Amino acid sequence: MRERAGAHGCQLHTKETKRPKSRLGAYLANKVSNLSARLHPKVTEVFLDESYCNVNHTAGSSWVVKHSPRYVANGAGQRYCIVGAGSVFVKNGGLCAEWVPGSIKSWPSHLKGDGDYHGNFTGELFELWFEELCQLLQSRYGPCRIHMDGAAYHKVIEDPAPASSKTKAVMVKWLNEHGVTVGVNDYTKKQLEQLIAQPTNVRVFALLTRQNHQLPTVP
């Protein structure tokens, strides 16, 4: 409630309305909440990402001795995918950062296209690596905040709901397995679809929960 002067000097009371936070605003507020007065993380922050490198990779421009030739291998060579995680934490009162020991992995890419190296990193591969990472983090730092982008394979659905193309029998079986008691003849297919529609459980979140880690949602 806020007071302001009216046309004749009387006090008018106006009600302030709070604007809902944007997704970005909520994300930033969540990040700031983990900072101490010295702007050090209260809980270890972990950042992970994937990239690639070709065996014969060379920089487009570089310094060389004048009149000295620069030799470049013919062709880009075999491509390798790389994944790793870095951590930022406080140790003995000081701010520290390091690659999480044992987190960096690489493997040869089998896709020839240059467009999207993410195609070499499936949900199954990511889940195996991420599960090991969560255990490493817990043993080295305790509960952490893990930051990652929204690549599709980061969000593999745990026990996905049946698609609308499935039969009523399949839908009913799935609902019964999830604690919803229905019969094949109790509802129309459209009604079953509405019963099935619910927030999905992503396996990544299940892995995080088991190790008490947090995953701030990136907008």
Coordinates of N, CA and C in Angstrom, one line a residue:
M1 N 0.9 -1.2 0.0 CA 0.0 0.0 0.0 C 0.9 1.2 0.0
R2 N 0.5 2.3 -0.8 CA 1.3 3.5 -0.9 C 0.4 4.7 -0.9
E3 N 0.9 5.8 -0.2 CA 0.1 7.0 -0.1 C 0.6 8.0 -1.1
R4 N -0.4 8.8 -1.6 CA 0.0 9.9 -2.5 C -1.0 11.0 -2.3
A5 N -0.6 12.2 -2.5 CA -1.5 13.4 -2.3 C -2.5 13.5 -3.4
G6 N -3.8 13.8 -3.0 CA -4.9 13.9 -4.0 C -4.9 15.4 -4.5
A7 N -5.9 15.7 -5.3 CA -6.0 17.0 -5.9 C -6.2 18.1 -4.8
H8 N -6.9 17.8 -3.7 CA -7.2 18.7 -2.7 C -6.3 18.5 -1.4
G9 N -5.2 17.8 -1.6 CA -4.3 17.6 -0.4 C -4.6 16.4 0.4
C10 N -5.7 15.7 0.1 CA -6.1 14.6 0.9 C -5.2 13.4 0.5
Q11 N -5.1 12.4 1.4 CA -4.3 11.3 1.1 C -5.0 10.2 0.4
L12 N -4.5 9.7 -0.7 CA -5.2 8.6 -1.4 C -4.3 7.4 -1.2
H13 N -4.9 6.3 -1.0 CA -4.2 5.0 -0.9 C -4.3 4.2 -2.1
T14 N -3.1 3.9 -2.7 CA -3.1 3.1 -3.9 C -2.4 1.8 -3.6
K15 N -2.9 0.7 -4.3 CA -2.4 -0.6 -4.0 C -1.4 -0.9 -5.1
E16 N -0.2 -1.2 -4.7 CA 0.9 -1.6 -5.7 C 0.7 -3.0 -6.1
T17 N 0.8 -3.3 -7.4 CA 0.8 -4.7 -7.9 C 2.2 -5.1 -8.3
K18 N 2.6 -6.3 -7.8 CA 3.9 -6.8 -8.1 C 3.9 -7.5 -9.4
R19 N 4.8 -7.2 -10.3 CA 4.9 -7.9 -11.6 C 5.5 -9.2 -11.4
P20 N 5.0 -10.2 -12.0 CA 5.6 -11.6 -11.9 C 7.0 -11.6 -12.5
K21 N 7.9 -12.3 -11.8 CA 9.3 -12.3 -12.3 C 9.3 -13.1 -13.6
S22 N 10.2 -12.6 -14.5 CA 10.4 -13.3 -15.8 C 11.2 -14.5 -15.5
R23 N 11.3 -15.5 -16.4 CA 12.1 -16.7 -16.2 C 13.5 -16.3 -16.0
L24 N 14.0 -15.3 -16.8 CA 15.4 -14.9 -16.7 C 15.6 -14.2 -15.3
G25 N 14.7 -13.4 -14.9 CA 14.8 -12.8 -13.6 C 14.8 -13.8 -12.4
A26 N 14.0 -14.8 -12.5 CA 13.9 -15.8 -11.5 C 15.2 -16.6 -11.5
Y27 N 15.8 -16.9 -12.7 CA 17.0 -17.6 -12.8 C 18.2 -16.8 -12.2
L28 N 18.2 -15.5 -12.5 CA 19.3 -14.7 -11.9 C 19.2 -14.5 -10.4
A29 N 17.9 -14.4 -9.9 CA 17.7 -14.3 -8.5 C 18.2 -15.5 -7.8
N30 N 17.9 -16.7 -8.4 CA 18.3 -18.0 -7.8 C 19.9 -18.1 -7.8
K31 N 20.5 -17.6 -8.9 CA 22.0 -17.6 -8.9 C 22.6 -16.7 -7.8
V32 N 22.0 -15.5 -7.7 CA 22.5 -14.5 -6.7 C 22.3 -15.1 -5.2
S33 N 21.3 -15.9 -5.0 CA 21.0 -16.4 -3.7 C 22.1 -17.3 -3.2
N34 N 22.9 -17.8 -4.1 CA 24.0 -18.7 -3.7 C 25.3 -18.0 -3.5
L35 N 25.3 -16.6 -3.5 CA 26.5 -15.9 -3.3 C 26.6 -15.3 -1.9
S36 N 27.8 -15.4 -1.3 CA 28.0 -14.8 0.0 C 28.3 -13.3 -0.1
A37 N 28.5 -12.7 1.1 CA 28.8 -11.2 1.1 C 30.0 -10.9 0.3
R38 N 31.0 -11.9 0.2 CA 32.2 -11.7 -0.6 C 32.0 -12.1 -2.0
L39 N 30.8 -12.5 -2.4 CA 30.5 -12.9 -3.8 C 31.1 -14.3 -4.1
H40 N 31.3 -15.1 -3.1 CA 31.8 -16.4 -3.2 C 30.6 -17.4 -3.2
P41 N 30.6 -18.5 -3.9 CA 29.5 -19.4 -3.9 C 29.4 -20.1 -2.5
K42 N 28.2 -20.2 -2.0 CA 27.9 -20.9 -0.7 C 28.0 -22.4 -1.0
V43 N 27.4 -22.8 -2.1 CA 27.4 -24.2 -2.5 C 28.2 -24.3 -3.8
T44 N 29.0 -25.3 -3.9 CA 29.9 -25.4 -5.1 C 29.1 -25.3 -6.4
E45 N 29.5 -24.5 -7.3 CA 28.9 -24.3 -8.6 C 29.6 -25.2 -9.7
V46 N 28.9 -25.9 -10.5 CA 29.5 -26.8 -11.5 C 28.9 -26.5 -12.8
F47 N 29.8 -26.3 -13.8 CA 29.4 -25.9 -15.2 C 29.9 -27.0 -16.1
L48 N 29.0 -27.6 -16.9 CA 29.3 -28.6 -17.8 C 28.9 -28.3 -19.3
D49 N 29.7 -28.8 -20.2 CA 29.4 -28.5 -21.6 C 30.1 -29.6 -22.5
E50 N 29.7 -29.6 -23.8 CA 30.3 -30.5 -24.7 C 30.8 -29.7 -25.9
S51 N 31.8 -30.2 -26.6 CA 32.4 -29.6 -27.7 C 33.1 -30.6 -28.6
Y52 N 33.8 -30.2 -29.6 CA 34.5 -31.2 -30.4 C 35.8 -30.5 -30.9
C53 N 36.7 -31.4 -31.4 CA 38.0 -30.9 -32.0 C 38.5 -31.9 -33.0
N54 N 39.0 -31.4 -34.1 CA 39.5 -32.3 -35.2 C 41.0 -32.6 -34.9
V55 N 41.5 -33.7 -35.2 CA 42.9 -34.1 -35.0 C 43.9 -33.1 -35.6
N56 N 43.6 -32.6 -36.8 CA 44.4 -31.7 -37.5 C 44.0 -30.3 -37.4
H57 N 43.3 -30.0 -36.3 CA 42.8 -28.6 -36.1 C 44.0 -27.6 -36.0
T58 N 43.9 -26.5 -36.7 CA 44.9 -25.4 -36.6 C 44.1 -24.1 -36.6
A59 N 44.7 -23.1 -35.9 CA 44.0 -21.8 -35.8 C 44.1 -21.1 -37.2
G60 N 43.0 -20.4 -37.5 CA 43.0 -19.7 -38.8 C 44.1 -18.7 -39.0
S61 N 44.5 -18.1 -38.0 CA 45.7 -17.1 -38.0 C 46.6 -17.4 -36.8
S62 N 47.8 -17.2 -37.0 CA 48.8 -17.4 -35.9 C 50.1 -16.6 -36.2
W63 N 50.9 -16.4 -35.2 CA 52.2 -15.7 -35.4 C 53.2 -16.7 -35.9
V64 N 54.0 -16.3 -36.9 CA 55.1 -17.1 -37.4 C 56.3 -16.2 -37.6
V65 N 57.5 -16.8 -37.6 CA 58.7 -16.0 -37.9 C 58.6 -15.5 -39.4
K66 N 59.1 -14.3 -39.6 CA 59.0 -13.7 -40.9 C 59.7 -14.6 -41.9
H67 N 59.1 -14.8 -43.1 CA 59.6 -15.6 -44.2 C 59.7 -17.1 -43.9
S68 N 59.1 -17.5 -42.8 CA 59.1 -18.9 -42.4 C 57.8 -19.5 -42.8
P69 N 57.9 -20.7 -43.5 CA 56.6 -21.3 -44.0 C 55.8 -21.9 -42.8
R70 N 54.5 -22.0 -43.0 CA 53.6 -22.6 -42.1 C 53.0 -23.8 -42.7
Y71 N 53.2 -25.0 -42.1 CA 52.7 -26.2 -42.7 C 51.4 -26.6 -41.9
V72 N 50.4 -27.0 -42.7 CA 49.1 -27.4 -42.2 C 48.8 -28.8 -42.8
A73 N 48.4 -29.7 -42.0 CA 48.0 -31.0 -42.4 C 46.9 -31.0 -43.4
N74 N 46.9 -31.9 -44.3 CA 45.9 -32.0 -45.4 C 44.6 -32.6 -44.8
G75 N 43.5 -31.9 -44.8 CA 42.3 -32.4 -44.2 C 42.2 -32.1 -42.7
A76 N 40.9 -32.1 -42.3 CA 40.7 -31.8 -40.8 C 41.0 -33.0 -40.0
G77 N 41.0 -34.2 -40.5 CA 41.3 -35.4 -39.7 C 40.1 -35.9 -38.9
Q78 N 40.3 -36.9 -38.1 CA 39.2 -37.5 -37.3 C 38.7 -36.5 -36.3
R79 N 37.4 -36.4 -36.1 CA 36.8 -35.5 -35.2 C 36.5 -36.3 -33.9
Y80 N 36.8 -35.6 -32.8 CA 36.6 -36.2 -31.4 C 35.6 -35.3 -30.7
C81 N 34.6 -35.9 -30.0 CA 33.7 -35.2 -29.1 C 34.3 -35.1 -27.7
I82 N 34.1 -34.0 -27.0 CA 34.7 -33.8 -25.7 C 33.6 -33.3 -24.8
V83 N 33.6 -33.9 -23.6 CA 32.7 -33.4 -22.5 C 33.4 -33.2 -21.2
G84 N 33.1 -32.3 -20.4 CA 33.8 -32.1 -19.2 C 33.0 -31.2 -18.3
A85 N 33.4 -31.1 -17.0 CA 32.7 -30.2 -16.0 C 33.8 -29.5 -15.2
G86 N 33.5 -28.2 -15.0 CA 34.4 -27.4 -14.2 C 33.7 -26.9 -12.9
S87 N 34.4 -26.8 -11.8 CA 33.7 -26.4 -10.6 C 34.3 -25.1 -10.0
V88 N 33.5 -24.3 -9.3 CA 33.9 -23.1 -8.6 C 33.5 -23.3 -7.2
F89 N 34.4 -23.2 -6.2 CA 34.1 -23.4 -4.8 C 35.1 -22.6 -3.9
V90 N 34.8 -22.7 -2.6 CA 35.6 -22.0 -1.6 C 36.4 -23.0 -0.8
K91 N 37.7 -22.7 -0.7 CA 38.6 -23.6 0.1 C 39.5 -22.7 0.9
N92 N 39.5 -23.0 2.2 CA 40.3 -22.2 3.2 C 40.0 -20.7 3.0
G93 N 38.8 -20.3 2.8 CA 38.4 -18.9 2.7 C 38.7 -18.3 1.3
G94 N 39.3 -19.0 0.4 CA 39.6 -18.4 -0.9 C 38.8 -19.1 -2.0
L95 N 38.6 -18.3 -3.1 CA 37.9 -18.8 -4.2 C 38.8 -19.7 -5.1
C96 N 38.3 -20.9 -5.4 CA 39.1 -21.8 -6.2 C 38.2 -22.3 -7.4
A97 N 38.9 -22.8 -8.4 CA 38.2 -23.4 -9.6 C 39.1 -24.5 -10.1
E98 N 38.5 -25.5 -10.7 CA 39.2 -26.6 -11.3 C 38.3 -27.4 -12.2
W99 N 38.9 -28.2 -13.1 CA 38.2 -29.2 -13.8 C 37.9 -30.3 -12.8
V100 N 36.7 -30.8 -12.8 CA 36.3 -31.9 -11.9 C 37.1 -33.1 -12.3
P101 N 37.9 -33.6 -11.4 CA 38.8 -34.8 -11.7 C 38.0 -36.0 -12.2
G102 N 38.4 -36.5 -13.3 CA 37.7 -37.7 -13.9 C 36.5 -37.3 -14.7
S103 N 36.2 -36.0 -14.9 CA 34.9 -35.7 -15.6 C 35.2 -35.5 -17.1
I104 N 36.4 -35.3 -17.6 CA 36.7 -35.0 -19.0 C 36.7 -36.3 -19.7
K105 N 35.9 -36.5 -20.7 CA 35.8 -37.7 -21.6 C 35.9 -37.3 -23.0
S106 N 36.4 -38.1 -23.9 CA 36.4 -37.9 -25.3 C 36.2 -39.2 -26.1
W107 N 35.7 -39.1 -27.3 CA 35.5 -40.3 -28.1 C 35.4 -39.9 -29.5
P108 N 35.7 -40.8 -30.5 CA 35.7 -40.4 -31.9 C 34.3 -40.2 -32.4
S109 N 34.1 -39.2 -33.2 CA 32.8 -39.0 -33.8 C 32.6 -39.8 -35.0
H110 N 31.4 -40.3 -35.2 CA 31.1 -41.1 -36.4 C 30.2 -40.4 -37.4
L111 N 29.9 -39.2 -37.1 CA 29.1 -38.4 -38.0 C 30.0 -37.5 -38.9
K112 N 29.7 -37.5 -40.2 CA 30.6 -36.7 -41.1 C 30.2 -35.2 -41.2
G113 N 28.9 -34.9 -40.9 CA 28.4 -33.6 -41.0 C 29.1 -32.6 -40.1
D114 N 29.3 -31.4 -40.5 CA 29.9 -30.4 -39.7 C 28.9 -29.6 -38.8
G115 N 27.6 -29.8 -39.1 CA 26.6 -28.9 -38.5 C 26.4 -29.1 -37.0
D116 N 26.1 -30.3 -36.6 CA 25.8 -30.5 -35.2 C 26.5 -31.7 -34.6
Y117 N 27.5 -31.4 -33.8 CA 28.3 -32.5 -33.2 C 27.5 -33.1 -32.1
H118 N 26.4 -32.4 -31.6 CA 25.6 -33.0 -30.6 C 25.0 -34.3 -31.0
G119 N 24.9 -34.6 -32.3 CA 24.3 -35.9 -32.7 C 25.1 -37.1 -32.3
N120 N 26.4 -36.8 -31.9 CA 27.2 -37.9 -31.4 C 27.1 -38.2 -29.9
F121 N 26.2 -37.4 -29.3 CA 26.1 -37.5 -27.8 C 24.6 -37.7 -27.5
T122 N 24.2 -39.0 -27.4 CA 22.8 -39.4 -27.2 C 22.4 -39.2 -25.7
G123 N 21.1 -39.3 -25.5 CA 20.6 -39.3 -24.1 C 21.2 -40.4 -23.3
E124 N 21.4 -41.6 -23.9 CA 21.9 -42.7 -23.1 C 23.4 -42.4 -22.7
L125 N 24.2 -41.9 -23.7 CA 25.6 -41.6 -23.3 C 25.7 -40.5 -22.3
F126 N 24.9 -39.5 -22.4 CA 24.9 -38.4 -21.5 C 24.5 -38.9 -20.1
E127 N 23.5 -39.8 -20.0 CA 23.0 -40.2 -18.7 C 24.1 -41.0 -18.0
L128 N 24.8 -41.9 -18.7 CA 25.9 -42.7 -18.1 C 27.0 -41.8 -17.6
W129 N 27.4 -40.8 -18.4 CA 28.4 -39.8 -18.0 C 27.9 -39.0 -16.8
F130 N 26.7 -38.5 -16.9 CA 26.1 -37.6 -15.8 C 26.0 -38.3 -14.5
E131 N 25.6 -39.6 -14.5 CA 25.4 -40.4 -13.3 C 26.8 -40.5 -12.6
E132 N 27.8 -40.8 -13.4 CA 29.2 -40.9 -12.8 C 29.6 -39.5 -12.2
L133 N 29.3 -38.5 -13.0 CA 29.7 -37.1 -12.6 C 29.0 -36.8 -11.2
C134 N 27.7 -37.1 -11.1 CA 27.0 -36.8 -9.8 C 27.6 -37.4 -8.6
Q135 N 28.1 -38.7 -8.8 CA 28.8 -39.4 -7.8 C 30.1 -38.8 -7.4
L136 N 30.8 -38.4 -8.5 CA 32.1 -37.7 -8.3 C 32.0 -36.4 -7.5
L137 N 31.0 -35.6 -7.9 CA 30.7 -34.3 -7.2 C 30.4 -34.5 -5.8
Q138 N 29.5 -35.5 -5.5 CA 29.1 -35.7 -4.1 C 30.3 -36.1 -3.2
S139 N 31.1 -37.0 -3.8 CA 32.3 -37.4 -2.9 C 33.3 -36.3 -2.8
R140 N 33.4 -35.4 -3.7 CA 34.5 -34.4 -3.7 C 34.0 -33.1 -3.0
Y141 N 32.8 -32.7 -3.4 CA 32.4 -31.4 -2.9 C 31.1 -31.4 -2.0
G142 N 30.4 -32.5 -2.0 CA 29.1 -32.6 -1.4 C 28.0 -32.1 -2.3
P143 N 26.9 -31.7 -1.9 CA 25.8 -31.2 -2.8 C 26.3 -30.0 -3.6
C144 N 26.0 -30.0 -4.9 CA 26.4 -28.9 -5.8 C 25.2 -28.3 -6.5
R145 N 25.5 -27.2 -7.1 CA 24.6 -26.6 -8.1 C 25.2 -26.9 -9.5
I146 N 24.4 -27.5 -10.4 CA 24.9 -27.9 -11.7 C 24.2 -27.1 -12.8
H147 N 25.1 -26.5 -13.6 CA 24.5 -25.7 -14.7 C 24.8 -26.3 -16.0
M148 N 23.8 -26.4 -16.9 CA 24.0 -27.0 -18.2 C 22.9 -26.4 -19.2
D149 N 23.2 -26.5 -20.5 CA 22.3 -25.9 -21.4 C 21.1 -26.8 -21.7
G150 N 20.2 -26.4 -22.6 CA 19.0 -27.2 -22.8 C 19.0 -28.2 -24.0
A151 N 20.2 -28.8 -24.3 CA 20.3 -29.8 -25.3 C 19.3 -30.9 -25.1
A152 N 18.7 -31.4 -26.2 CA 17.6 -32.4 -26.0 C 18.0 -33.6 -25.2
Y153 N 19.2 -34.1 -25.4 CA 19.6 -35.3 -24.7 C 19.9 -35.0 -23.2
H154 N 19.8 -33.8 -22.8 CA 19.9 -33.5 -21.3 C 18.6 -33.7 -20.6
K155 N 17.5 -33.9 -21.5 CA 16.2 -34.0 -20.9 C 15.5 -35.3 -21.3
V156 N 16.1 -36.4 -21.2 CA 15.5 -37.7 -21.5 C 14.4 -38.0 -20.5
I157 N 13.2 -38.3 -20.9 CA 12.1 -38.5 -20.1 C 12.1 -39.8 -19.4
E158 N 11.9 -39.9 -18.1 CA 11.9 -41.1 -17.3 C 10.5 -41.7 -17.4
D159 N 10.4 -42.9 -17.9 CA 9.1 -43.6 -18.1 C 8.1 -42.7 -18.8
P160 N 8.4 -42.4 -20.1 CA 7.6 -41.5 -20.8 C 6.1 -42.0 -21.0
A161 N 5.2 -41.0 -21.0 CA 3.8 -41.3 -21.1 C 3.5 -41.8 -22.6
P162 N 2.6 -42.7 -22.8 CA 2.3 -43.2 -24.1 C 1.7 -42.1 -25.0
A163 N 2.1 -42.1 -26.3 CA 1.7 -41.1 -27.2 C 0.2 -41.3 -27.5
S164 N -0.4 -40.3 -28.1 CA -1.9 -40.3 -28.4 C -2.2 -41.4 -29.5
S165 N -1.1 -41.8 -30.2 CA -1.4 -42.9 -31.2 C -1.5 -44.3 -30.6
K166 N -1.2 -44.4 -29.4 CA -1.2 -45.7 -28.7 C -2.7 -46.1 -28.4
T167 N -2.9 -47.4 -28.2 CA -4.3 -47.9 -28.0 C -4.7 -47.5 -26.5
K168 N -6.0 -47.6 -26.3 CA -6.6 -47.3 -25.0 C -6.0 -48.3 -24.0
A169 N -5.8 -49.6 -24.4 CA -5.3 -50.6 -23.5 C -3.9 -50.2 -23.0
V170 N -3.0 -49.7 -23.8 CA -1.7 -49.2 -23.5 C -1.8 -48.0 -22.5
M171 N -2.7 -47.1 -22.8 CA -2.9 -45.9 -21.9 C -3.3 -46.3 -20.5
V172 N -4.3 -47.2 -20.5 CA -4.9 -47.7 -19.2 C -3.8 -48.4 -18.4
K173 N -3.0 -49.2 -19.1 CA -1.9 -50.0 -18.4 C -0.9 -49.0 -17.8
W174 N -0.6 -47.9 -18.5 CA 0.4 -46.9 -18.0 C -0.2 -46.2 -16.8
L175 N -1.5 -45.8 -16.9 CA -2.1 -45.1 -15.8 C -2.2 -46.0 -14.5
N176 N -2.5 -47.2 -14.7 CA -2.6 -48.1 -13.6 C -1.3 -48.3 -12.9
E177 N -0.2 -48.3 -13.7 CA 1.1 -48.5 -13.2 C 1.6 -47.2 -12.4
H178 N 0.9 -46.1 -12.7 CA 1.2 -44.9 -12.0 C 0.2 -44.5 -11.0
G179 N -0.6 -45.5 -10.5 CA -1.5 -45.2 -9.4 C -2.8 -44.7 -9.7
V180 N -3.2 -44.6 -11.0 CA -4.5 -44.2 -11.4 C -5.3 -45.4 -11.8
T181 N -6.3 -45.7 -11.1 CA -7.1 -46.9 -11.3 C -8.3 -46.6 -12.3
V182 N -8.1 -47.1 -13.5 CA -9.1 -46.9 -14.6 C -9.3 -48.2 -15.3
G183 N -10.4 -48.3 -16.0 CA -10.6 -49.5 -16.9 C -10.7 -49.0 -18.3
V184 N -10.6 -49.9 -19.2 CA -10.6 -49.6 -20.7 C -11.9 -49.0 -21.1
N185 N -13.0 -49.4 -20.5 CA -14.3 -48.9 -20.9 C -14.8 -47.7 -20.0
D186 N -14.0 -47.3 -19.1 CA -14.4 -46.2 -18.2 C -14.3 -44.8 -18.9
Y187 N -13.4 -44.6 -19.8 CA -13.2 -43.3 -20.4 C -13.0 -43.4 -21.9
T188 N -13.3 -42.3 -22.6 CA -12.9 -42.2 -24.0 C -11.4 -42.1 -24.1
K189 N -10.9 -42.2 -25.3 CA -9.5 -42.1 -25.5 C -9.0 -40.7 -25.2
K190 N -9.9 -39.7 -25.6 CA -9.5 -38.3 -25.3 C -9.4 -38.0 -23.9
Q191 N -10.3 -38.6 -23.1 CA -10.3 -38.4 -21.6 C -9.1 -39.1 -21.0
L192 N -8.7 -40.2 -21.6 CA -7.5 -40.9 -21.1 C -6.2 -40.0 -21.3
E193 N -6.2 -39.4 -22.5 CA -5.1 -38.5 -22.9 C -5.0 -37.4 -21.8
Q194 N -6.2 -36.8 -21.4 CA -6.2 -35.7 -20.4 C -5.7 -36.2 -19.1
L195 N -6.0 -37.5 -18.7 CA -5.5 -38.0 -17.5 C -4.0 -38.2 -17.5
I196 N -3.5 -38.6 -18.7 CA -2.1 -38.9 -18.8 C -1.3 -37.6 -18.8
A197 N -1.8 -36.5 -19.3 CA -1.1 -35.2 -19.4 C -0.8 -34.7 -18.0
Q198 N 0.5 -34.7 -17.7 CA 1.0 -34.2 -16.4 C 2.5 -33.9 -16.5
P199 N 3.0 -33.2 -15.5 CA 4.5 -32.9 -15.6 C 5.3 -34.1 -15.7
T200 N 6.3 -34.1 -16.6 CA 7.1 -35.3 -16.8 C 8.3 -35.4 -15.9
N201 N 8.7 -36.6 -15.6 CA 9.9 -36.8 -14.7 C 11.1 -37.0 -15.6
V202 N 12.1 -36.1 -15.6 CA 13.3 -36.2 -16.4 C 14.3 -37.0 -15.6
R203 N 14.9 -38.0 -16.3 CA 15.9 -38.8 -15.6 C 17.0 -38.0 -14.9
V204 N 17.4 -37.0 -15.6 CA 18.5 -36.1 -15.1 C 18.2 -35.6 -13.7
F205 N 16.9 -35.2 -13.5 CA 16.5 -34.7 -12.2 C 16.5 -35.8 -11.2
A206 N 16.1 -37.0 -11.6 CA 16.1 -38.2 -10.7 C 17.5 -38.5 -10.2
L207 N 18.5 -38.4 -11.1 CA 19.9 -38.6 -10.7 C 20.4 -37.5 -9.8
L208 N 20.0 -36.3 -10.0 CA 20.4 -35.2 -9.1 C 19.8 -35.4 -7.7
T209 N 18.5 -35.7 -7.7 CA 17.9 -35.9 -6.4 C 18.6 -36.9 -5.5
R210 N 19.0 -38.0 -6.1 CA 19.6 -39.1 -5.4 C 20.9 -38.6 -4.7
Q211 N 21.6 -37.6 -5.3 CA 22.9 -37.1 -4.8 C 22.8 -35.8 -4.1
N212 N 21.5 -35.3 -3.9 CA 21.2 -34.0 -3.3 C 21.8 -32.8 -4.0
H213 N 22.0 -32.9 -5.3 CA 22.4 -31.8 -6.1 C 21.2 -30.9 -6.6
Q214 N 21.5 -29.7 -7.0 CA 20.5 -28.8 -7.5 C 20.8 -28.5 -9.0
L215 N 19.7 -28.2 -9.7 CA 19.8 -27.9 -11.2 C 19.0 -26.6 -11.5
P216 N 19.6 -25.4 -11.4 CA 18.9 -24.2 -11.7 C 18.4 -24.3 -13.2
T217 N 17.1 -24.0 -13.4 CA 16.6 -24.0 -14.7 C 17.1 -22.8 -15.5
V218 N 17.8 -23.1 -16.6 CA 18.3 -22.1 -17.5 C 17.2 -21.6 -18.4
P219 N 16.8 -20.3 -18.5 CA 15.8 -19.8 -19.3 C 16.1 -19.9 -20.8

